[in-house]
Amino acid sequence: MTSATPAVHGFGARKLLEAAGVRPDELRLDVPDHLDRGVALALGGFDSGRPELAEGAVAVASNILERWRAPRPELVAGLARCLESRPSWVRGAAAMALARLVSADGTPDITPAVPALVAAADDSYDPVAGPAALALARLGRPEALGPVRRWLATSDRLPFLQVTSFGQVLRPLAGSAGELLPGIRRMLVDSAGHEGLRPVLTALAAWGPAAGEAVPELVSTLGTRNVRWACDALGGIGPAAAPAAGTLADFVRGDTRPPRHDGGTPLPDGVRRWHGAQNAAWAHWRITGDPKVFLAFLEGESARGLGYASLARLAELGARAAHLTPAIRPLLVSRGPWTRVQAAHAWWRVTGDPEAAVPVLLKALEPLRSGDADEPCRAAVRYIAEIGAPASAAAPLLEATLSSARRYPADVCPAARAALTAFGSGV
């Protein structure tokens, strides 16, 4: 989400402010009294006929719409106009701004922009098609499937793997997995070792069991430099990925050295643990249901210091990882906020004791007071919802968040409501 700093950055935004005679420090879009001026500047930029000012208008408008819940249909209309007649770099910025709005809490009504998004997504070779399809996919619009099907059907797939939003477009389309997986499976074969495949693999990991038909191709991908991402996809699929279990165990034990993610020559045995061993160990557990390999990895890792990624996955083991609590406890006071939050969650999941965990999570909620929500804060809201009543001291701040005029990332308010319900004070 946007930070509490005042800024609208970039060449276009600077040009827009200069054209209006406004110094950057004179426009603070985190201050309510400045919003009318910001709206006027954006509308002027949209209607200026100058691409660099239109780009600045997109930056100002999206900053306002992402930051504040008040409806601003005139700004949405301005973004929609940018999709229709501006240079591709302005249209792309407008499409991505709309896509970000769809993933925000209380999505503004962007219905007026849908026809322009559909038209932009329809030309698969237009660089604007990716962000336009992303907005449509996040809206749950069926028109998102057309460009995805065309990307998957083309014989020249690599350019579309490099569309920055392609994996993001796939992510909300798990409900159409049956229709899309044949093309995705061909892509996994044709482009198995291409770096651009990684966002696709990340999307398949999010699909979970819905991606099960792709297991044979994902197993083959374990022999490429995309192996770490393939591990996550196989782990997300779970038991249906059983053919991968033996290979994953070999990776964790060091019996087999996978390719390096940068394509370089694999390191000699014994030089260093493979950087993706954590992914393989977690995937092995998710697939087999047997935690031995994963626990053995975590025990070795704990001697060197558990990282936040290991902590997040360790938490899933719950009481089965109870013997690792001595390695978790010191991380509750780590210098890194992300590590502290993940350690607090792991501590609670493993021990069932909220006493040490809740103060850490409450402190991580502080950004909410200024209308912000960084990644540790967002995770803390979710974890507090899991803990429930023992974390009820968070209730006043979560209630204020739900009633705030500020807009938050899409996952914050549902988690806040879930927490308040668990406290017995549901909103």
CSV table of C-alpha atoms in Angstrom, one decimal:
chain,number,residue,atom,x,y,z
A,1,MET,CA,0.0,0.0,0.0
A,2,THR,CA,1.1,3.6,-0.3
A,3,SER,CA,3.2,4.9,2.5
A,4,ALA,CA,2.5,7.9,4.6
A,5,THR,CA,5.0,10.0,2.7
A,6,PRO,CA,3.4,12.8,0.7
A,7,ALA,CA,4.8,11.9,-2.6
A,8,VAL,CA,3.8,11.3,-6.1
A,9,HIS,CA,6.9,10.3,-7.9
A,10,GLY,CA,8.1,10.1,-11.5
A,11,PHE,CA,8.8,12.2,-14.5
A,12,GLY,CA,5.1,12.8,-15.4
A,13,ALA,CA,4.2,13.8,-11.8
A,14,ARG,CA,7.0,16.3,-11.6
A,15,LYS,CA,6.0,17.8,-15.0
A,16,LEU,CA,2.4,18.0,-13.9
A,17,LEU,CA,3.3,19.9,-10.7
A,18,GLU,CA,5.7,22.1,-12.5
A,19,ALA,CA,3.1,23.0,-15.2
A,20,ALA,CA,0.7,24.0,-12.4
A,21,GLY,CA,3.4,26.0,-10.5
A,22,VAL,CA,3.3,23.6,-7.5
A,23,ARG,CA,6.4,22.6,-5.6
A,24,PRO,CA,6.5,18.9,-4.7
A,25,ASP,CA,6.5,19.7,-1.0
A,26,GLU,CA,3.3,21.7,-1.4
A,27,LEU,CA,1.1,18.7,-2.3
A,28,ARG,CA,0.7,16.1,0.4
A,29,LEU,CA,-1.9,13.5,-0.7
A,30,ASP,CA,-1.8,11.9,2.8
A,31,VAL,CA,-3.4,15.1,4.1
A,32,PRO,CA,-7.2,15.5,3.6
A,33,ASP,CA,-7.0,19.3,3.1
A,34,HIS,CA,-4.8,18.7,0.0
A,35,LEU,CA,-7.1,16.3,-1.7
A,36,ASP,CA,-9.3,18.8,-3.7
A,37,ARG,CA,-6.1,20.4,-5.1
A,38,GLY,CA,-4.8,16.9,-6.0
A,39,VAL,CA,-8.1,16.0,-7.8
A,40,ALA,CA,-8.0,19.3,-9.7
A,41,LEU,CA,-4.4,18.8,-10.8
A,42,ALA,CA,-5.2,15.2,-12.0
A,43,LEU,CA,-8.2,16.3,-14.0
A,44,GLY,CA,-6.2,19.1,-15.6
A,45,GLY,CA,-3.5,16.6,-16.5
A,46,PHE,CA,-6.1,14.2,-18.0
A,47,ASP,CA,-7.5,17.0,-20.2
A,48,SER,CA,-4.2,18.6,-21.1
A,49,GLY,CA,-3.5,16.7,-24.4
A,50,ARG,CA,0.1,16.3,-23.2
A,51,PRO,CA,1.2,12.7,-22.6
A,52,GLU,CA,3.7,13.5,-19.9
A,53,LEU,CA,1.0,15.5,-18.0
A,54,ALA,CA,-1.5,12.7,-18.5
A,55,GLU,CA,1.1,10.3,-17.0
A,56,GLY,CA,1.4,12.6,-14.0
A,57,ALA,CA,-2.4,12.7,-13.7
A,58,VAL,CA,-2.4,8.9,-13.5
A,59,ALA,CA,0.1,9.0,-10.7
A,60,VAL,CA,-1.8,11.6,-8.7
A,61,ALA,CA,-5.2,10.0,-9.3
A,62,SER,CA,-4.1,6.5,-8.4
A,63,ASN,CA,-2.4,7.8,-5.3
A,64,ILE,CA,-5.6,9.4,-4.1
A,65,LEU,CA,-7.8,6.5,-5.0
A,66,GLU,CA,-5.5,3.9,-3.4
A,67,ARG,CA,-5.1,6.0,-0.3
A,68,TRP,CA,-8.7,7.2,0.4
A,69,ARG,CA,-12.1,5.5,0.5
A,70,ALA,CA,-14.1,8.5,-0.7
A,71,PRO,CA,-15.5,7.7,-4.2
A,72,ARG,CA,-13.9,9.8,-6.9
A,73,PRO,CA,-15.7,8.8,-10.1
A,74,GLU,CA,-14.2,11.7,-12.0
A,75,LEU,CA,-10.7,10.2,-11.4
A,76,VAL,CA,-11.8,6.8,-12.5
A,77,ALA,CA,-13.3,8.3,-15.6
A,78,GLY,CA,-10.0,10.1,-16.3
A,79,LEU,CA,-8.1,6.8,-16.0
A,80,ALA,CA,-10.5,5.2,-18.4
A,81,ARG,CA,-10.0,8.0,-20.9
A,82,CYS,CA,-6.2,7.4,-20.7
A,83,LEU,CA,-6.8,3.8,-21.8
A,84,GLU,CA,-8.4,4.9,-25.1
A,85,SER,CA,-6.2,7.4,-26.8
A,86,ARG,CA,-2.9,8.0,-25.0
A,87,PRO,CA,0.5,6.7,-25.9
A,88,SER,CA,1.1,3.1,-24.8
A,89,TRP,CA,3.2,4.1,-21.8
A,90,VAL,CA,0.4,6.3,-20.5
A,91,ARG,CA,-2.2,3.6,-21.2
A,92,GLY,CA,-0.1,1.0,-19.5
A,93,ALA,CA,0.2,3.2,-16.4
A,94,ALA,CA,-3.5,3.8,-16.3
A,95,ALA,CA,-4.3,0.1,-16.7
A,96,MET,CA,-1.9,-0.9,-13.9
A,97,ALA,CA,-3.4,1.8,-11.7
A,98,LEU,CA,-6.9,0.3,-12.2
A,99,ALA,CA,-5.5,-3.2,-11.5
A,100,ARG,CA,-4.1,-1.9,-8.2
A,101,LEU,CA,-7.4,-0.4,-7.3
A,102,VAL,CA,-9.1,-3.7,-7.7
A,103,SER,CA,-6.8,-5.3,-5.1
A,104,ALA,CA,-7.5,-2.5,-2.6
A,105,ASP,CA,-10.0,-2.5,0.2
A,106,GLY,CA,-13.5,-1.4,-0.8
A,107,THR,CA,-12.5,-1.3,-4.5
A,108,PRO,CA,-13.8,1.9,-6.1
A,109,ASP,CA,-16.4,1.4,-8.8
A,110,ILE,CA,-14.3,1.1,-11.9
A,111,THR,CA,-17.3,-0.2,-14.0
A,112,PRO,CA,-17.0,2.8,-16.4
A,113,ALA,CA,-13.4,1.7,-17.3
A,114,VAL,CA,-14.3,-1.9,-18.1
A,115,PRO,CA,-15.1,-1.4,-21.8
A,116,ALA,CA,-11.7,0.3,-22.3
A,117,LEU,CA,-10.0,-2.4,-20.3
A,118,VAL,CA,-11.6,-5.1,-22.5
A,119,ALA,CA,-10.5,-3.3,-25.6
A,120,ALA,CA,-6.9,-2.9,-24.3
A,121,ALA,CA,-6.7,-6.5,-23.3
A,122,ASP,CA,-8.0,-7.7,-26.7
A,123,ASP,CA,-4.8,-7.0,-28.5
A,124,SER,CA,-2.4,-9.6,-27.1
A,125,TYR,CA,0.6,-7.9,-28.8
A,126,ASP,CA,-0.1,-4.5,-27.2
A,127,PRO,CA,2.1,-4.1,-24.0
A,128,VAL,CA,-1.0,-2.6,-22.3
A,129,ALA,CA,-2.8,-6.0,-22.7
A,130,GLY,CA,-1.1,-7.4,-19.6
A,131,PRO,CA,-2.1,-4.9,-17.0
A,132,ALA,CA,-5.6,-4.6,-18.6
A,133,ALA,CA,-6.1,-8.3,-18.3
A,134,LEU,CA,-4.9,-8.2,-14.8
A,135,ALA,CA,-7.5,-5.6,-13.8
A,136,LEU,CA,-10.2,-7.7,-15.5
A,137,ALA,CA,-9.0,-10.9,-13.8
A,138,ARG,CA,-9.1,-9.3,-10.4
A,139,LEU,CA,-12.6,-8.0,-11.1
A,140,GLY,CA,-13.6,-11.6,-11.9
A,141,ARG,CA,-14.6,-10.5,-15.5
A,142,PRO,CA,-14.8,-13.4,-18.0
A,143,GLU,CA,-13.2,-11.1,-20.6
A,144,ALA,CA,-9.8,-11.8,-18.9
A,145,LEU,CA,-9.8,-15.3,-20.3
A,146,GLY,CA,-9.6,-14.3,-23.9
A,147,PRO,CA,-6.1,-12.8,-23.8
A,148,VAL,CA,-4.8,-15.5,-21.5
A,149,ARG,CA,-6.0,-18.2,-23.9
A,150,ARG,CA,-4.3,-16.4,-26.8
A,151,TRP,CA,-1.0,-16.0,-25.0
A,152,LEU,CA,-1.1,-19.7,-24.1
A,153,ALA,CA,-2.0,-20.8,-27.7
A,154,THR,CA,0.7,-18.8,-29.5
A,155,SER,CA,3.7,-20.8,-30.7
A,156,ASP,CA,6.0,-17.9,-29.6
A,157,ARG,CA,5.4,-17.8,-25.8
A,158,LEU,CA,8.5,-16.3,-24.4
A,159,PRO,CA,7.5,-12.7,-25.0
A,160,PHE,CA,4.4,-13.2,-23.0
A,161,LEU,CA,6.3,-14.9,-20.2
A,162,GLN,CA,8.1,-11.5,-19.9
A,163,VAL,CA,4.9,-9.6,-19.5
A,164,THR,CA,5.3,-8.5,-15.9
A,165,SER,CA,1.7,-9.1,-14.9
A,166,PHE,CA,1.2,-12.4,-16.7
A,167,GLY,CA,1.6,-14.6,-13.6
A,168,GLN,CA,-0.5,-12.1,-11.6
A,169,VAL,CA,-3.2,-12.4,-14.3
A,170,LEU,CA,-3.2,-16.2,-13.8
A,171,ARG,CA,-3.4,-16.1,-10.0
A,172,PRO,CA,-7.1,-15.1,-9.7
A,173,LEU,CA,-8.1,-17.5,-12.5
A,174,ALA,CA,-7.8,-20.8,-10.5
A,175,GLY,CA,-11.5,-21.3,-11.1
A,176,SER,CA,-10.7,-21.7,-14.8
A,177,ALA,CA,-7.8,-24.1,-14.3
A,178,GLY,CA,-9.4,-26.8,-16.3
A,179,GLU,CA,-9.6,-24.6,-19.3
A,180,LEU,CA,-6.2,-23.0,-18.9
A,181,LEU,CA,-4.0,-25.9,-17.8
A,182,PRO,CA,-3.5,-27.5,-21.2
A,183,GLY,CA,-1.8,-24.3,-22.5
A,184,ILE,CA,0.1,-23.9,-19.2
A,185,ARG,CA,1.4,-27.4,-19.4
A,186,ARG,CA,2.7,-26.8,-23.0
A,187,MET,CA,4.3,-23.6,-21.7
A,188,LEU,CA,6.0,-25.6,-18.9
A,189,VAL,CA,7.5,-27.9,-21.5
A,190,ASP,CA,8.5,-25.3,-24.1
A,191,SER,CA,9.9,-22.8,-21.6
A,192,ALA,CA,10.9,-24.9,-18.6
A,193,GLY,CA,14.2,-23.2,-18.0
A,194,HIS,CA,13.2,-19.7,-18.9
A,195,GLU,CA,13.4,-17.2,-16.1
A,196,GLY,CA,10.1,-15.6,-17.2
A,197,LEU,CA,8.3,-18.8,-16.2
A,198,ARG,CA,8.8,-18.0,-12.5
A,199,PRO,CA,5.7,-15.8,-12.1
A,200,VAL,CA,3.6,-18.6,-13.7
A,201,LEU,CA,5.0,-21.1,-11.3
A,202,THR,CA,4.2,-18.7,-8.4
A,203,ALA,CA,0.6,-18.5,-9.7
A,204,LEU,CA,0.4,-22.3,-9.8
A,205,ALA,CA,1.6,-22.5,-6.2
A,206,ALA,CA,-1.3,-20.2,-5.3
A,207,TRP,CA,-3.8,-22.4,-7.3
A,208,GLY,CA,-2.8,-25.3,-5.1
A,209,PRO,CA,-4.6,-28.6,-5.8
A,210,ALA,CA,-6.4,-27.0,-8.8
A,211,ALA,CA,-3.0,-27.2,-10.6
A,212,GLY,CA,-2.7,-30.9,-10.1
A,213,GLU,CA,-2.9,-31.9,-13.8
A,214,ALA,CA,0.5,-30.1,-14.3
A,215,VAL,CA,2.4,-32.4,-12.0
A,216,PRO,CA,4.3,-34.3,-14.7
A,217,GLU,CA,5.6,-31.0,-16.3
A,218,LEU,CA,6.4,-29.6,-12.9
A,219,VAL,CA,8.4,-32.7,-12.0
A,220,SER,CA,10.4,-32.1,-15.2
A,221,THR,CA,10.9,-28.5,-14.2
A,222,LEU,CA,12.8,-29.7,-11.2
A,223,GLY,CA,15.7,-30.3,-13.5
A,224,THR,CA,15.9,-26.6,-14.6
A,225,ARG,CA,17.0,-23.4,-12.9
A,226,ASN,CA,13.4,-22.8,-12.0
A,227,VAL,CA,13.5,-25.6,-9.6
A,228,ARG,CA,12.9,-23.6,-6.4
A,229,TRP,CA,9.7,-22.2,-7.9
A,230,ALA,CA,8.6,-25.6,-9.1
A,231,CYS,CA,9.1,-26.9,-5.5
A,232,ASP,CA,6.6,-24.4,-4.2
A,233,ALA,CA,4.1,-25.2,-6.9
A,234,LEU,CA,4.4,-29.0,-6.2
A,235,GLY,CA,4.0,-28.3,-2.5
A,236,GLY,CA,1.0,-26.2,-3.1
A,237,ILE,CA,-0.6,-29.0,-5.0
A,238,GLY,CA,0.0,-31.5,-2.2
A,239,PRO,CA,-0.6,-35.2,-2.2
A,240,ALA,CA,-1.3,-35.3,-6.0
A,241,ALA,CA,2.3,-34.4,-6.5
A,242,ALA,CA,3.6,-37.6,-5.0
A,243,PRO,CA,5.8,-38.5,-8.0
A,244,ALA,CA,8.1,-35.6,-6.9
A,245,ALA,CA,8.6,-36.7,-3.4
A,246,GLY,CA,11.8,-38.8,-3.9
A,247,THR,CA,13.5,-36.1,-5.9
A,248,LEU,CA,12.6,-33.4,-3.3
A,249,ALA,CA,14.0,-35.5,-0.5
A,250,ASP,CA,17.3,-36.0,-2.4
A,251,PHE,CA,17.5,-32.2,-2.8
A,252,VAL,CA,17.1,-31.6,0.9
A,253,ARG,CA,19.6,-34.3,1.9
A,254,GLY,CA,22.1,-33.0,-0.7
A,255,ASP,CA,22.1,-36.4,-2.5
A,256,THR,CA,21.2,-34.4,-5.7
A,257,ARG,CA,22.4,-30.9,-6.6
A,258,PRO,CA,19.7,-29.0,-8.6
A,259,PRO,CA,20.7,-26.4,-11.1
A,260,ARG,CA,21.5,-22.9,-9.8
A,261,HIS,CA,18.7,-20.3,-10.3
A,262,ASP,CA,21.1,-18.0,-12.2
A,263,GLY,CA,22.0,-20.8,-14.6
A,264,GLY,CA,25.5,-21.1,-13.4
A,265,THR,CA,27.4,-24.4,-12.8
A,266,PRO,CA,26.1,-26.2,-9.7
A,267,LEU,CA,28.4,-25.9,-6.6
A,268,PRO,CA,30.4,-29.0,-5.7
A,269,ASP,CA,28.8,-31.3,-3.1
A,270,GLY,CA,29.5,-30.2,0.5
A,271,VAL,CA,30.4,-26.6,-0.4
A,272,ARG,CA,27.1,-25.1,0.7
A,273,ARG,CA,23.5,-26.2,1.2
A,274,TRP,CA,21.4,-25.6,-1.9
A,275,HIS,CA,19.5,-22.3,-1.5
A,276,GLY,CA,16.2,-23.9,-2.3
A,277,ALA,CA,16.4,-26.7,0.3
A,278,GLN,CA,13.8,-25.0,2.4
A,279,ASN,CA,11.3,-25.0,-0.5
A,280,ALA,CA,12.0,-28.7,-1.2
A,281,ALA,CA,11.7,-29.7,2.4
A,282,TRP,CA,8.4,-27.9,2.9
A,283,ALA,CA,7.1,-29.3,-0.4
A,284,HIS,CA,8.1,-32.8,0.6
A,285,TRP,CA,6.0,-32.5,3.8
A,286,ARG,CA,3.0,-31.0,2.1
A,287,ILE,CA,3.0,-33.8,-0.5
A,288,THR,CA,3.7,-36.8,1.8
A,289,GLY,CA,2.2,-35.7,5.1
A,290,ASP,CA,5.4,-37.0,6.8
A,291,PRO,CA,7.3,-34.1,8.5
A,292,LYS,CA,10.6,-36.0,9.1
A,293,VAL,CA,12.5,-34.5,6.2
A,294,PHE,CA,11.2,-31.0,6.8
A,295,LEU,CA,11.9,-31.2,10.6
A,296,ALA,CA,15.5,-32.5,9.9
A,297,PHE,CA,16.0,-29.5,7.6
A,298,LEU,CA,14.6,-27.1,10.2
A,299,GLU,CA,16.8,-28.6,13.0
A,300,GLY,CA,19.9,-28.0,10.8
A,301,GLU,CA,18.7,-24.5,10.0
A,302,SER,CA,18.1,-23.6,13.6
A,303,ALA,CA,21.7,-24.0,14.4
A,304,ARG,CA,22.5,-21.2,11.9
A,305,GLY,CA,19.5,-19.1,12.8
A,306,LEU,CA,16.0,-19.4,11.3
A,307,GLY,CA,15.0,-16.9,8.7
A,308,TYR,CA,11.5,-15.4,8.4
A,309,ALA,CA,10.7,-17.7,5.4
A,310,SER,CA,11.6,-20.8,7.5
A,311,LEU,CA,9.6,-19.4,10.4
A,312,ALA,CA,6.5,-18.9,8.2
A,313,ARG,CA,6.6,-22.6,7.1
A,314,LEU,CA,7.6,-23.9,10.5
A,315,ALA,CA,4.4,-22.4,11.9
A,316,GLU,CA,2.4,-24.8,9.7
A,317,LEU,CA,3.8,-27.8,11.6
A,318,GLY,CA,2.3,-26.6,14.9
A,319,ALA,CA,3.1,-28.8,17.9
A,320,ARG,CA,5.2,-31.2,15.8
A,321,ALA,CA,8.0,-28.6,15.9
A,322,ALA,CA,7.8,-28.1,19.7
A,323,HIS,CA,11.5,-29.1,20.2
A,324,LEU,CA,12.4,-26.0,18.1
A,325,THR,CA,11.0,-23.5,20.5
A,326,PRO,CA,14.5,-22.6,21.9
A,327,ALA,CA,15.4,-21.4,18.4
A,328,ILE,CA,12.2,-19.4,17.9
A,329,ARG,CA,12.1,-17.5,21.2
A,330,PRO,CA,15.1,-15.2,20.6
A,331,LEU,CA,13.7,-14.2,17.3
A,332,LEU,CA,10.7,-12.5,19.0
A,333,VAL,CA,13.1,-9.6,19.6
A,334,SER,CA,14.9,-9.7,16.3
A,335,ARG,CA,15.9,-6.4,14.7
A,336,GLY,CA,13.8,-7.2,11.6
A,337,PRO,CA,10.1,-6.5,11.9
A,338,TRP,CA,9.2,-9.3,9.4
A,339,THR,CA,11.2,-11.8,11.4
A,340,ARG,CA,9.6,-10.7,14.7
A,341,VAL,CA,6.1,-11.1,13.3
A,342,GLN,CA,6.8,-14.5,11.8
A,343,ALA,CA,8.5,-15.7,15.0
A,344,ALA,CA,5.5,-14.6,17.0
A,345,HIS,CA,3.1,-16.5,14.8
A,346,ALA,CA,5.4,-19.6,14.9
A,347,TRP,CA,5.7,-19.4,18.6
A,348,TRP,CA,1.9,-19.3,19.1
A,349,ARG,CA,1.3,-22.1,16.5
A,350,VAL,CA,3.9,-24.3,18.0
A,351,THR,CA,3.3,-23.7,21.7
A,352,GLY,CA,-0.3,-22.6,21.9
A,353,ASP,CA,0.9,-19.8,24.2
A,354,PRO,CA,-0.1,-16.3,23.2
A,355,GLU,CA,1.6,-14.5,26.1
A,356,ALA,CA,5.0,-13.9,24.3
A,357,ALA,CA,3.5,-13.6,20.8
A,358,VAL,CA,0.7,-11.1,21.2
A,359,PRO,CA,2.8,-8.1,22.3
A,360,VAL,CA,5.0,-8.5,19.2
A,361,LEU,CA,1.9,-8.6,16.9
A,362,LEU,CA,0.3,-5.7,18.6
A,363,LYS,CA,3.4,-3.6,18.1
A,364,ALA,CA,3.4,-4.6,14.4
A,365,LEU,CA,-0.1,-3.0,14.0
A,366,GLU,CA,1.2,0.5,14.7
A,367,PRO,CA,1.3,1.5,11.0
A,368,LEU,CA,-2.5,1.3,10.9
A,369,ARG,CA,-2.6,4.4,13.0
A,370,SER,CA,-1.2,6.5,10.2
A,371,GLY,CA,-3.3,4.8,7.5
A,372,ASP,CA,-0.6,2.5,6.3
A,373,ALA,CA,-0.2,-1.3,6.3
A,374,ASP,CA,3.2,-2.7,5.4
A,375,GLU,CA,3.7,-6.5,5.0
A,376,PRO,CA,4.5,-7.2,8.6
A,377,CYS,CA,1.5,-5.2,9.7
A,378,ARG,CA,-0.8,-7.1,7.3
A,379,ALA,CA,0.5,-10.4,8.5
A,380,ALA,CA,0.0,-9.4,12.1
A,381,VAL,CA,-3.7,-8.6,11.5
A,382,ARG,CA,-4.2,-12.1,10.0
A,383,TYR,CA,-2.3,-13.8,12.9
A,384,ILE,CA,-4.3,-11.8,15.5
A,385,ALA,CA,-7.5,-13.1,13.8
A,386,GLU,CA,-6.2,-16.6,14.3
A,387,ILE,CA,-5.3,-16.1,17.9
A,388,GLY,CA,-8.6,-14.6,18.7
A,389,ALA,CA,-9.6,-13.5,22.3
A,390,PRO,CA,-6.1,-13.5,23.8
A,391,ALA,CA,-5.3,-10.7,21.3
A,392,SER,CA,-8.4,-8.6,22.0
A,393,ALA,CA,-6.3,-5.6,23.1
A,394,ALA,CA,-6.1,-5.0,19.3
A,395,ALA,CA,-9.8,-4.3,19.1
A,396,PRO,CA,-9.9,-0.5,19.4
A,397,LEU,CA,-7.2,-0.1,16.7
A,398,LEU,CA,-8.9,-2.6,14.3
A,399,GLU,CA,-12.3,-0.9,14.8
A,400,ALA,CA,-10.7,2.5,14.0
A,401,THR,CA,-9.2,0.9,10.9
A,402,LEU,CA,-12.5,-0.3,9.7
A,403,SER,CA,-14.2,3.1,10.2
A,404,SER,CA,-11.2,5.1,8.8
A,405,ALA,CA,-11.5,7.3,5.7
A,406,ARG,CA,-8.2,5.7,4.6
A,407,ARG,CA,-8.1,2.8,2.2
A,408,TYR,CA,-6.0,-0.3,3.0
A,409,PRO,CA,-4.8,-3.3,1.1
A,410,ALA,CA,-7.5,-5.8,0.3
A,411,ASP,CA,-6.6,-8.4,3.0
A,412,VAL,CA,-6.5,-6.0,5.9
A,413,CYS,CA,-10.2,-5.2,6.6
A,414,PRO,CA,-11.5,-8.8,6.1
A,415,ALA,CA,-8.8,-10.0,8.6
A,416,ALA,CA,-9.7,-7.1,11.0
A,417,ARG,CA,-13.4,-8.1,10.9
A,418,ALA,CA,-12.5,-11.8,11.4
A,419,ALA,CA,-10.4,-10.8,14.5
A,420,LEU,CA,-13.2,-8.7,15.9
A,421,THR,CA,-15.6,-11.6,15.5
A,422,ALA,CA,-13.1,-13.9,17.2
A,423,PHE,CA,-12.9,-11.4,20.1
A,424,GLY,CA,-16.7,-11.5,20.4
A,425,SER,CA,-17.1,-7.9,19.1
A,426,GLY,CA,-17.7,-8.6,15.4
A,427,VAL,CA,-18.4,-5.7,13.1
